[in-house]
Amino acid sequence: MVRRAGGRSQSRFDHPVEEELLRAEEAAALLGVKRATLYTYVSRGLVRCVPEKGTKENRYLRADVERLKTRHDARAGHAAVASGALRWGEPVIDSSVSRISEEGLSYRGRDAVELATQGHRFEDVAELLWTGHLPLESTAWPAPEAPPSSLTPTALAAMLPRDTPPLSALAALVPLLAASDAGRFAAPVEQDMLRARRIIRHLGAWVCVAQAPGRVSRALKEPTVAASLATAWDAKPKRTAELINLALVLCADHELNTSTFAARVTASSGADLYACISAALAAISGHRHGGACDRVEALIAEVGRPERAAQVVHGRLRRGEAVTGFGHRLYLKGDPRTPPLVDAALSVKPEAPKVRVARAVMDTMRDAGHPPPSLDWGLVILADALGLPSGAATVLFSLGRTAGWVAHVLEQREQGHLLRPRARYVEAPAR
């Protein structure tokens, strides 16, 4: 007869005498639990126990303990994989929009760097991401119709402090555009693609609204998104629109990053396109996502002069502080999007003070054996070479990514399911 903890007998627990037995502390240690938890397992019939002759103590069957441990390890492993996937790991959503592999980044099977360096327009690449087909001839997105009379650049500028970051101004603009579009709900795909073109054209032109609202109307008349940005920023170099286009294409999509996932989750709820883009802009505003370019700008300002690069970098490393923008978990050999941006910057104005500082920092990190710079460095150094204002690199990143956001929104709607992860409950720590 085998006894449970507490002395109650249970005949179905009969077992061969030769089975290996463990003391309570050994069984609890093997399971990684307290002895009280072990007794709970016994009371539930998960672990059998037998009394030790001549004592008041019980012994526990090793076979039962090991079987239970295997079950716990499997459950813990599954939970770890699931939770890890939502942090960093395997994709958790099927997607045909873009692919990251050892060969690099591709959009619908087309190499992203080649698309950018071969001069394909951002608009054409957006159409590729949305439809799966690259237009045979360059796509002209018509200038968007004017928003309602109540929404003018001057009116929005009056609502915003003059030092409002451009990304914050765009985030304020999107819901105002939504309010004037009564047909935005449950829209057909073709209508939403028209809507997406209109939204992106507005974003490219209104980027300067807080500082120079008078430029918005001129920027809206430009033939491309890149030209709109160049006009909005009043950029002088002749190749500005061409190189802005390069940056937009390189940023157009990057699988399921945080802002894209936010857009897809929002789309899965049935929300309209404006809400999905607003959700993505909210995610990209976080310092751990879109804030990387701002940190690169701050580091360049801290260094100040090329000859100070080694002092600042080595000082940061000695103190255990991060030197932002180097290495990428998905590109062990370096981010393939960065070299074209750096080369473009050096082709325009290599002698620009901030460009020289950025090169000195990158050289210092390379000589110290650290990974190559990420996309953020490429965007910042290009923006500095073109003389764009502070915050422009983050806008290039975000506005380029709108093409991917729209593609993922359309794909999520086609898949038709609600994205609703489960939570793995854990006891809150004692206070």
Short mmCIF file of N, CA and C in Angstrom, two decimals, residues 299-315 357 360-361 364:
data_model
loop_
_atom_site.label_atom_id
_atom_site.label_comp_id
_atom_site.label_asym_id
_atom_site.label_seq_id
_atom_site.Cartn_x
_atom_site.Cartn_y
_atom_site.Cartn_z
N LEU A 299 25.08 61.81 -30.81
CA LEU A 299 26.47 61.37 -30.68
C LEU A 299 27.38 62.22 -31.56
N ILE A 300 26.96 62.48 -32.78
CA ILE A 300 27.77 63.31 -33.68
C ILE A 300 27.95 64.71 -33.09
N ALA A 301 26.89 65.25 -32.50
CA ALA A 301 26.99 66.56 -31.86
C ALA A 301 27.93 66.51 -30.67
N GLU A 302 27.90 65.42 -29.92
CA GLU A 302 28.78 65.28 -28.76
C GLU A 302 30.25 65.23 -29.19
N VAL A 303 30.53 64.50 -30.26
CA VAL A 303 31.91 64.40 -30.73
C VAL A 303 32.39 65.77 -31.24
N GLY A 304 31.58 66.41 -32.05
CA GLY A 304 31.86 67.78 -32.47
C GLY A 304 32.90 67.93 -33.56
N ARG A 305 34.08 67.31 -33.37
CA ARG A 305 35.16 67.41 -34.34
C ARG A 305 35.71 66.00 -34.62
N PRO A 306 36.17 65.75 -35.84
CA PRO A 306 36.67 64.40 -36.18
C PRO A 306 37.77 63.92 -35.23
N GLU A 307 38.64 64.83 -34.81
CA GLU A 307 39.77 64.41 -33.97
C GLU A 307 39.33 63.98 -32.56
N ARG A 308 38.10 64.25 -32.17
CA ARG A 308 37.59 63.83 -30.87
C ARG A 308 36.88 62.49 -30.92
N ALA A 309 36.74 61.90 -32.10
CA ALA A 309 35.95 60.67 -32.24
C ALA A 309 36.49 59.55 -31.36
N ALA A 310 37.80 59.31 -31.42
CA ALA A 310 38.36 58.20 -30.64
C ALA A 310 38.19 58.44 -29.14
N GLN A 311 38.41 59.66 -28.70
CA GLN A 311 38.27 59.98 -27.28
C GLN A 311 36.85 59.71 -26.79
N VAL A 312 35.86 60.17 -27.53
CA VAL A 312 34.47 60.00 -27.11
C VAL A 312 34.04 58.53 -27.18
N VAL A 313 34.39 57.88 -28.27
CA VAL A 313 33.99 56.48 -28.44
C VAL A 313 34.63 55.60 -27.39
N HIS A 314 35.94 55.72 -27.22
CA HIS A 314 36.63 54.87 -26.23
C HIS A 314 36.18 55.20 -24.82
N GLY A 315 35.87 56.47 -24.57
CA GLY A 315 35.35 56.83 -23.26
C GLY A 315 34.01 56.17 -22.98
N VAL A 357 32.74 64.07 -39.10
CA VAL A 357 32.64 63.52 -37.74
C VAL A 357 32.06 62.11 -37.79
N ALA A 360 34.59 59.65 -38.95
CA ALA A 360 35.61 59.40 -37.93
C ALA A 360 35.09 58.43 -36.86
N VAL A 361 33.84 58.58 -36.46
CA VAL A 361 33.25 57.66 -35.48
C VAL A 361 33.17 56.25 -36.06
N THR A 364 36.58 54.72 -36.18
CA THR A 364 37.04 54.33 -34.84
C THR A 364 36.41 53.01 -34.41
#
